[in-house]
mmCIF file of C-alpha atoms in Angstrom:
data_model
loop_
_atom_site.group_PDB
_atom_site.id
_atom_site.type_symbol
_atom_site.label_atom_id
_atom_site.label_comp_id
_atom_site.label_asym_id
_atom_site.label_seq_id
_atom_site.Cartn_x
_atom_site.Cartn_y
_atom_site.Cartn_z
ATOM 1 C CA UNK M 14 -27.928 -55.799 -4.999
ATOM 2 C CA UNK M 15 -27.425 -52.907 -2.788
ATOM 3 C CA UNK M 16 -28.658 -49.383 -4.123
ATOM 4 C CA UNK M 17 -25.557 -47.117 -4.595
ATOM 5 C CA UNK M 18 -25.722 -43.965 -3.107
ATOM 6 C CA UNK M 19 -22.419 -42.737 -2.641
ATOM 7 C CA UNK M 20 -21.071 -39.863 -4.029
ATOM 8 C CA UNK M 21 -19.936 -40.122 -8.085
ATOM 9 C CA UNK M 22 -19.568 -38.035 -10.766
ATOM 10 C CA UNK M 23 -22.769 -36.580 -11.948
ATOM 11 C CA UNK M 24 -22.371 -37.804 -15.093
ATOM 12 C CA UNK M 25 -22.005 -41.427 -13.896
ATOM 13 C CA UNK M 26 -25.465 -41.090 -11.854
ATOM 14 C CA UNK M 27 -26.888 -39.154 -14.895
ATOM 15 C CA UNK M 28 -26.069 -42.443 -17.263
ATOM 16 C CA UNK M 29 -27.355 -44.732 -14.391
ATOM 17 C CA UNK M 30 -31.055 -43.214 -14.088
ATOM 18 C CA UNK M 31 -31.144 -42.498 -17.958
ATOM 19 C CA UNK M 32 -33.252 -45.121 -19.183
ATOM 20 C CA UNK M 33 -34.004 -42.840 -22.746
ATOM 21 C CA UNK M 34 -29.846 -42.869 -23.299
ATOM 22 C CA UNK M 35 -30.070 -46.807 -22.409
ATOM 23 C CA UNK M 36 -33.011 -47.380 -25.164
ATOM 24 C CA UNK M 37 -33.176 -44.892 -27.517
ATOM 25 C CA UNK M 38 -35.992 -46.626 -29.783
ATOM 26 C CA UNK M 39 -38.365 -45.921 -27.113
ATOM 27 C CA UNK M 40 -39.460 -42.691 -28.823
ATOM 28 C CA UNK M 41 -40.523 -44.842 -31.713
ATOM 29 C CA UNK M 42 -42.171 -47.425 -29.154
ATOM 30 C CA UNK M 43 -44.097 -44.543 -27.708
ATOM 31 C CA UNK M 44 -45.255 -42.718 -30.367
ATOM 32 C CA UNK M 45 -46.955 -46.532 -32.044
ATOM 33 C CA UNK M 46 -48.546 -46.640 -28.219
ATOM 34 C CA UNK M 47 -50.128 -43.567 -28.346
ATOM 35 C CA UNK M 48 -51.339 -43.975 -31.676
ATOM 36 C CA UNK M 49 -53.043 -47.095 -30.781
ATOM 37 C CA UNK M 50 -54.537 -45.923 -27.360
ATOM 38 C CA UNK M 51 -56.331 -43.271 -30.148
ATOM 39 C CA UNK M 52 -58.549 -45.803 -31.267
ATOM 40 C CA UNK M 53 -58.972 -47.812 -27.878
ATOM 41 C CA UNK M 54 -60.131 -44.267 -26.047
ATOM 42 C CA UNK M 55 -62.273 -43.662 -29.284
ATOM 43 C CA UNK M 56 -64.436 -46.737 -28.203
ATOM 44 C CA UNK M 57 -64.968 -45.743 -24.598
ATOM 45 C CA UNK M 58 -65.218 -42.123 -25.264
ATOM 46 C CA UNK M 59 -68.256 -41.898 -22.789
ATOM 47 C CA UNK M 60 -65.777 -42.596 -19.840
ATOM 48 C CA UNK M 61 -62.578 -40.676 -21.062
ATOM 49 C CA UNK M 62 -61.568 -37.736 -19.258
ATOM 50 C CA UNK M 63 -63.248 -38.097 -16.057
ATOM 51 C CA UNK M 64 -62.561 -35.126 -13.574
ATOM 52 C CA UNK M 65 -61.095 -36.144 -10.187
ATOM 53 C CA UNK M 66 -59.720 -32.747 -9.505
ATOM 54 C CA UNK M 67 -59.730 -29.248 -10.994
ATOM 55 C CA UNK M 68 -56.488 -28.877 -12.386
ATOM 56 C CA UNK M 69 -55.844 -29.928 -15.706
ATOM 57 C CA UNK M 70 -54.216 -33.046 -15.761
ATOM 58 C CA UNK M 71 -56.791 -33.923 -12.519
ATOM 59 C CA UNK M 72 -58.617 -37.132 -14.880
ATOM 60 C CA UNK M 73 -58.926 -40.535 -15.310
ATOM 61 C CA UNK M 74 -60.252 -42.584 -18.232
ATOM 62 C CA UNK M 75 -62.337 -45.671 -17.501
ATOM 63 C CA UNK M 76 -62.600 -48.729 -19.524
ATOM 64 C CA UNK M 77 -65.229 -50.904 -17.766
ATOM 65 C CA UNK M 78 -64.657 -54.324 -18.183
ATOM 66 C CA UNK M 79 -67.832 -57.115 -19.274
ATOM 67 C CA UNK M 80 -67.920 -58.436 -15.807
ATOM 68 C CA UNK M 81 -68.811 -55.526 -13.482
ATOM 69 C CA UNK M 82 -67.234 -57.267 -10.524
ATOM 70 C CA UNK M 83 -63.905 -58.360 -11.954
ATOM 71 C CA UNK M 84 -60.830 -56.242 -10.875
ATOM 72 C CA UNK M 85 -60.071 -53.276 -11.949
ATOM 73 C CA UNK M 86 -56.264 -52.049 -13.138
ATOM 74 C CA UNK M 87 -55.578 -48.678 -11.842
ATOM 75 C CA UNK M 88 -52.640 -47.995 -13.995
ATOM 76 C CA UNK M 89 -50.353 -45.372 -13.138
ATOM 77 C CA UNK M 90 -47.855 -44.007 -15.838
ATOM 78 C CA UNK M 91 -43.773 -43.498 -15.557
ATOM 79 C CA UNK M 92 -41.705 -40.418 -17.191
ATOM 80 C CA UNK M 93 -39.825 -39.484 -14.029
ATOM 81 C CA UNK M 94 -43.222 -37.693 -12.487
ATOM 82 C CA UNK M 95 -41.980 -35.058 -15.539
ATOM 83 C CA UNK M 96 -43.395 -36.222 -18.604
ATOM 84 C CA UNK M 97 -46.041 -38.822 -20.865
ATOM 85 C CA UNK M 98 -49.793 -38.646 -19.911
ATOM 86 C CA UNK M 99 -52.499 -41.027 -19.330
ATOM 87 C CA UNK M 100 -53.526 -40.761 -23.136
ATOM 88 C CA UNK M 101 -50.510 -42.709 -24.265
ATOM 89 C CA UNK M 102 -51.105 -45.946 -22.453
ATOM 90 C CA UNK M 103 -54.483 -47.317 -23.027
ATOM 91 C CA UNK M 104 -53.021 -49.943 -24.786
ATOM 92 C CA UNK M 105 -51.397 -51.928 -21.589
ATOM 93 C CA UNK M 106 -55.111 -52.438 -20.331
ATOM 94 C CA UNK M 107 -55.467 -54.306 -22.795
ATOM 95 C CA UNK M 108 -53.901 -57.974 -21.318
ATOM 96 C CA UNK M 109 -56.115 -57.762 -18.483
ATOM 97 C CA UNK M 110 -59.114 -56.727 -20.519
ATOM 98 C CA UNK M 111 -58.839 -60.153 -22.387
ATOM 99 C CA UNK M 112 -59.724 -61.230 -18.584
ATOM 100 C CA UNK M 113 -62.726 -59.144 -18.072
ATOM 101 C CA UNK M 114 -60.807 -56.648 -16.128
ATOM 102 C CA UNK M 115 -61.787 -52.923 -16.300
ATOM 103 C CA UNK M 116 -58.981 -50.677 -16.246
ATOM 104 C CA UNK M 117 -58.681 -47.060 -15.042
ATOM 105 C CA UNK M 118 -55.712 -44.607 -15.932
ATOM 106 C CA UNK M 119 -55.295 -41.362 -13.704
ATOM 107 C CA UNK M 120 -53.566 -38.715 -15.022
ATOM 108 C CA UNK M 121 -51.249 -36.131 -12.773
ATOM 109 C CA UNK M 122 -49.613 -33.189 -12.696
ATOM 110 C CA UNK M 123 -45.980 -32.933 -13.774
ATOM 111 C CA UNK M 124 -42.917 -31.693 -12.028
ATOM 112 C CA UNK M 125 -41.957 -28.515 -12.334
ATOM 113 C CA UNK M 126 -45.303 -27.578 -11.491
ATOM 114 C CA UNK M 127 -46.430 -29.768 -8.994
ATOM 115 C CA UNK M 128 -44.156 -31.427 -6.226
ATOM 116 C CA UNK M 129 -43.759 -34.961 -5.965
ATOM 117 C CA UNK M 130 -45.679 -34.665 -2.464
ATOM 118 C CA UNK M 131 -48.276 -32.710 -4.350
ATOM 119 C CA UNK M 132 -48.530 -35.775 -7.326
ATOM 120 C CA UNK M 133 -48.432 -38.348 -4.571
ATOM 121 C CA UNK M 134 -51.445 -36.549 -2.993
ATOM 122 C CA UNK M 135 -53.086 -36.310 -6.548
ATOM 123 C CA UNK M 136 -53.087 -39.785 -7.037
ATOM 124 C CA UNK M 137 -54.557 -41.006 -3.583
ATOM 125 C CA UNK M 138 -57.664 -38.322 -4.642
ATOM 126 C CA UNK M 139 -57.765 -40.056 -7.922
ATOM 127 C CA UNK M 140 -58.542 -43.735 -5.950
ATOM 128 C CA UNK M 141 -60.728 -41.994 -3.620
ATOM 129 C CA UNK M 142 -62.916 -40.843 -6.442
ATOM 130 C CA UNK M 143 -62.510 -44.383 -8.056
ATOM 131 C CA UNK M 144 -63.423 -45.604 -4.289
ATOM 132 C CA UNK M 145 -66.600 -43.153 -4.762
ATOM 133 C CA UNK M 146 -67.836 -43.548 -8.232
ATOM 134 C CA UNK M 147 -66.398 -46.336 -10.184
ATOM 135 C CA UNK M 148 -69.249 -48.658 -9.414
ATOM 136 C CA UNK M 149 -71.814 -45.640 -10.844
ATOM 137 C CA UNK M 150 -69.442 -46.639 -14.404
ATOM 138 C CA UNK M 151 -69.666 -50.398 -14.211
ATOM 139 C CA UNK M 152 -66.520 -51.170 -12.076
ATOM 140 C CA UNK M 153 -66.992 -52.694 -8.837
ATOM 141 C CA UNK M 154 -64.342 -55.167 -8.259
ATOM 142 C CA UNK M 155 -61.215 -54.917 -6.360
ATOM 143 C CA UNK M 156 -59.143 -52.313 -7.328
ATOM 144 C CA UNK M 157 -55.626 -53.395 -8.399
ATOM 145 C CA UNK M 158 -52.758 -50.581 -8.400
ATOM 146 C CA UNK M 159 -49.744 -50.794 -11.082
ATOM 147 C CA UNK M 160 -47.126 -48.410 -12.086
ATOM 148 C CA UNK M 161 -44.254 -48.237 -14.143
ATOM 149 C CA UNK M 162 -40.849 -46.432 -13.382
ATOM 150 C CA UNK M 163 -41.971 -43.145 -11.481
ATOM 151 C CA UNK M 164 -45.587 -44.605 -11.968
ATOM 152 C CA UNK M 165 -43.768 -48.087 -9.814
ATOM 153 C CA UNK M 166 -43.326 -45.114 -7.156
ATOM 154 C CA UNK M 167 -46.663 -44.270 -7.441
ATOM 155 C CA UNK M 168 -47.732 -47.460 -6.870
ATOM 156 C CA UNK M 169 -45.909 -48.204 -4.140
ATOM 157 C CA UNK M 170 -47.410 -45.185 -2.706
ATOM 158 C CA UNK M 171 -50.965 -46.274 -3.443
ATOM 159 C CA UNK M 172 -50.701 -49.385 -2.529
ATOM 160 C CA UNK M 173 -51.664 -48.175 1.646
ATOM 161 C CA UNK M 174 -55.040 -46.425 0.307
ATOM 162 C CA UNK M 175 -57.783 -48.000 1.521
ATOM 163 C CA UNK M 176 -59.431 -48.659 -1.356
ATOM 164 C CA UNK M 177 -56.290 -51.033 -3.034
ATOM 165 C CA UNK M 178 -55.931 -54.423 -2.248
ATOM 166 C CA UNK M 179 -52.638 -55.142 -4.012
ATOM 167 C CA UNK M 180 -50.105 -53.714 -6.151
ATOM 168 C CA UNK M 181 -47.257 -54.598 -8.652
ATOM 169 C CA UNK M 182 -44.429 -52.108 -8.857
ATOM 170 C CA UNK M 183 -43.128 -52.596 -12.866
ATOM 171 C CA UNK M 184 -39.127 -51.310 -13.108
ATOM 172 C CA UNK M 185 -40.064 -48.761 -9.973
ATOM 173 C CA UNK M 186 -37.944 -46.005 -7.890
ATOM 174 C CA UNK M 187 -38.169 -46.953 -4.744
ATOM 175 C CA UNK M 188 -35.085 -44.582 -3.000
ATOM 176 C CA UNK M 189 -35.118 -41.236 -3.896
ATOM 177 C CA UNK M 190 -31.754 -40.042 -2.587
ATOM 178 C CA UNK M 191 -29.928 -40.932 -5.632
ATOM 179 C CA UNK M 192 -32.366 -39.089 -8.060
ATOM 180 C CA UNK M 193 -30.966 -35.722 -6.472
ATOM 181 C CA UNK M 194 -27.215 -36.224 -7.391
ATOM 182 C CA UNK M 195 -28.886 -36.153 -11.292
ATOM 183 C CA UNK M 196 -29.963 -33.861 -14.319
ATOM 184 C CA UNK M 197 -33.906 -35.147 -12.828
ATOM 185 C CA UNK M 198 -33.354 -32.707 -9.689
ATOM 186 C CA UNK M 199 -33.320 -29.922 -12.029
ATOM 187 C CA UNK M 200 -36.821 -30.528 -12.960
ATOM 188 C CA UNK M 201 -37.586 -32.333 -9.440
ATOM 189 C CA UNK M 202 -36.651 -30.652 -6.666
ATOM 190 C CA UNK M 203 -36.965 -32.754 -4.225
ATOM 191 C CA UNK M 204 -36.293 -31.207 -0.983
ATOM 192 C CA UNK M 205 -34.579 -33.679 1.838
ATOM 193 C CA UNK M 206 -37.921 -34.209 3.741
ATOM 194 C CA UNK M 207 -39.883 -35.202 0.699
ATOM 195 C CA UNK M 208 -36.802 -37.972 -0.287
ATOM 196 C CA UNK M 209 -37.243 -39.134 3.308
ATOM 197 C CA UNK M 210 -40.767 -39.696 3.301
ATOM 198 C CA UNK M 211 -41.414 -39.771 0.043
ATOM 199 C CA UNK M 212 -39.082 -43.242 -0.663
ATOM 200 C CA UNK M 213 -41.069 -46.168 -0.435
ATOM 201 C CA UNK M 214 -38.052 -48.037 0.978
ATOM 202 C CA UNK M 215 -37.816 -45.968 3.694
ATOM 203 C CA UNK M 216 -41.524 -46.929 5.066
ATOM 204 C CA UNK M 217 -42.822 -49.697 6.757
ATOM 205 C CA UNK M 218 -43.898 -52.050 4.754
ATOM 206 C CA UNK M 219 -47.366 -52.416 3.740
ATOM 207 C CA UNK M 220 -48.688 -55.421 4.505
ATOM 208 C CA UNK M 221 -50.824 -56.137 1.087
ATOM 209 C CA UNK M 222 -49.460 -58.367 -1.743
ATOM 210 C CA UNK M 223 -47.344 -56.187 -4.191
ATOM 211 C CA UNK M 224 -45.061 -58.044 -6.700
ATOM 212 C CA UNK M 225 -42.229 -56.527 -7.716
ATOM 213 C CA UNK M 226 -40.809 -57.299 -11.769
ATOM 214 C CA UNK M 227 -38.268 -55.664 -13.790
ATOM 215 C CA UNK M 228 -36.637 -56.211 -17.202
ATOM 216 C CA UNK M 229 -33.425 -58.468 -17.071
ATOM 217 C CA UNK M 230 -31.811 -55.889 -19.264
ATOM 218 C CA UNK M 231 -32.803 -52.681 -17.204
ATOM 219 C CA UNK M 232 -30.253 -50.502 -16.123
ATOM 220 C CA UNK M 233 -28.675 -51.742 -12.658
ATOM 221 C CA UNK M 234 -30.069 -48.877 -10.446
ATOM 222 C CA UNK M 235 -33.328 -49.646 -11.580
ATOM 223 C CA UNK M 236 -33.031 -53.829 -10.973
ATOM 224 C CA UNK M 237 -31.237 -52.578 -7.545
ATOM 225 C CA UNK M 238 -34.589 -50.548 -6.607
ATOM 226 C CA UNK M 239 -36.672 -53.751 -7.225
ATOM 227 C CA UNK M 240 -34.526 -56.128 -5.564
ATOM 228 C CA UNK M 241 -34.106 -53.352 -2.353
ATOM 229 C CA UNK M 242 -37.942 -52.721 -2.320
ATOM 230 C CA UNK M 243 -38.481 -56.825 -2.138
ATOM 231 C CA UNK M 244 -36.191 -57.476 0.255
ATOM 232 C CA UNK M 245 -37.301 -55.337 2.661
ATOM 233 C CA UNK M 246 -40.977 -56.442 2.171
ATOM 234 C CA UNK M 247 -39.568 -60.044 2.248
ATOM 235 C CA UNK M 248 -37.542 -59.172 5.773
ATOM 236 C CA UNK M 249 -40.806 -57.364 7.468
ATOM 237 C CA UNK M 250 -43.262 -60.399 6.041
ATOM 238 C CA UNK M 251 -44.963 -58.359 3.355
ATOM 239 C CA UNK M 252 -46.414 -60.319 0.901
ATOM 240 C CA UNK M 253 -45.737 -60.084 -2.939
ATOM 241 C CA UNK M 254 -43.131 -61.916 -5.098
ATOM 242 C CA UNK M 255 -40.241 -60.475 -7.895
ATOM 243 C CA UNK M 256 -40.213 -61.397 -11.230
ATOM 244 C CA UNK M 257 -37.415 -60.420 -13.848
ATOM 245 C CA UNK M 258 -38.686 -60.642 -17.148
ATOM 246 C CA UNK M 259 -36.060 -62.093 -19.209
ATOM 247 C CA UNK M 260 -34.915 -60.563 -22.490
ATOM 248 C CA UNK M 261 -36.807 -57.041 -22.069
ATOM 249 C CA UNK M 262 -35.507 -53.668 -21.340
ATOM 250 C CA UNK M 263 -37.273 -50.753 -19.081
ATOM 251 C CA UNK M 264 -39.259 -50.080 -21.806
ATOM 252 C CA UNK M 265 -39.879 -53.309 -23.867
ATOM 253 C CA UNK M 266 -41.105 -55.423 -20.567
ATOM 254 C CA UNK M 267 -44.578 -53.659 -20.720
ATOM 255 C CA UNK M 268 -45.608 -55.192 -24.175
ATOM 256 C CA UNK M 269 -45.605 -58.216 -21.628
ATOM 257 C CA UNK M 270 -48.554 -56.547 -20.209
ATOM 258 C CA UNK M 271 -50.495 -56.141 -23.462
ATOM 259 C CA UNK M 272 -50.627 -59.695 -24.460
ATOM 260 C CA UNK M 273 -53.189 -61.794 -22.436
ATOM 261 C CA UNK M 274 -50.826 -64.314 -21.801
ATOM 262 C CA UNK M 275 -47.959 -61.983 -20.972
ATOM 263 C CA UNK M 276 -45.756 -62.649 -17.583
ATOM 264 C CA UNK M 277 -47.384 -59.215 -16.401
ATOM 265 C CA UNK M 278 -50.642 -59.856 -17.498
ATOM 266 C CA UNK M 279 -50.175 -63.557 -15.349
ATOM 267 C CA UNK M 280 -48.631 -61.452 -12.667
ATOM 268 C CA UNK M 281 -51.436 -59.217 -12.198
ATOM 269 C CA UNK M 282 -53.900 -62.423 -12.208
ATOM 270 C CA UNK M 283 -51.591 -64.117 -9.720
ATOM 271 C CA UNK M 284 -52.735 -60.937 -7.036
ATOM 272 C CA UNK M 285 -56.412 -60.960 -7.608
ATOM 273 C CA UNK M 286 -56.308 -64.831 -6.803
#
């Protein structure tokens, strides 16, 4: 399924990368999430808020794990690099936690104010800080990178930092160029260099497992970004496997990763094996 990136009516590529329009419930979804990450972040208050940087948004929140040297889920969160925060989704640690896992969530700046080349550098300072101090915390495992729509970006991104041994892109944006032609470049801006480097299709491969998994009722730009982003791993020998999750949407298929039994909770087992 090819990516489509020929010139359409705005309002055609609006509707395509408009994954809000698609599922409107998901300001209800949200809104339970963040409620519930409340009370998780209550119970590891010591470790919330951790300064990486000195801008604002520059923190992470740890939630060591009971076995010090089990992985550690570095999750990164979606909104189009132009909305949510880290606050909203301690919940999705919470599959992997069943497991022992720790999990960390970065936050970021948002677009307007930073550049996506500016949030891509923020988050490769947030792993080298992990890199640095997670083990003074409790968390000195292998650290696991995951992301969900812009955060599947971020992932992707992440996933060459030394620190990272694998990845798993969740419903990601993996070409750029089509994000311009919408009402996101208002915010965005990307310039034509950043969409060329920037666009995780368009570099070489990294050659670390990263599975790729998106809802089987996502809109079809999004399941034609994972199926792009595997195929070229799969041409260039890059490890990492796709898995549609049937029956769930963009926003739905992360309750998957909640449950300690759910297909991304097994997915993100399947790469620390």
């Amino acid at each position: 399924m090819a990516i489509d990136v020929s010139p359409v009516p705005q309002a055609l590529r609006d509707a395509a990368y408009n994954n809000g329009q698609a599922v409107p419930s998901w300001v209800e979804t949200f809104a339970g999430w963040t409620a519930e990450s409340a009370d998780i972040r209550g119970r590891f208050a010591a470790t919330m808020d951790l300064p990486f940087g000195t801008a604002a948004r520059q923190k992470i929140d740890l939630y060591p794990g009971r076995d010090p040297r089990a992985p550690c889920l570095i999750y990164f969160h979606g909104g189009y690099w132009m909305r949510n925060s880290r606050e909203m989704f301690a919940v999705l640690g919470e599959g992997v936690a069943a497991h022992g896992w720790s999990v960390a969530i970065p936050g970021y700046t948002l677009a307007p104010e930073a550049s996506l080349a500016q949030i891509v550098g923020e988050c490769s300072t947030a792993l080298d800080w992990l890199a640095a101090n997670a083990a003074a915390h409790g968390i000195a495992g292998p650290l696991i990178v995951a992301g969900w729509s812009a955060g599947g970006h971020l992932a992707a991104m992440a996933l060459s930092h030394a620190a990272v041994t694998a990845g798993l892109g969740i419903s990601g944006i993996f070409e750029l160029a089509p994000l311009a032609d919408t009402y996101l470049n208002e915010t965005l801006k990307l310039s034509a260099a950043e969409i060329a480097d920037l666009s995780p299709l368009r570099r070489p491969p990294v050659m670390k497992p990263f599975a790729i998994t998106y809802g089987a009722q996502e809109l079809p730009a999004l399941v034609a970004n994972s199926h792009a982003m595997h195929a070229a791993r799969l041409r260039a020998g890059a490890p990492g496997s796709i898995l549609p999750v049937a029956d769930a949407d963009h926003f739905s298929i992360l309750e998957t990763m909640r449950r300690p039994d759910g297909a991304l909770t097994r997915a993100l087992l399947d790469l620390a094996r």
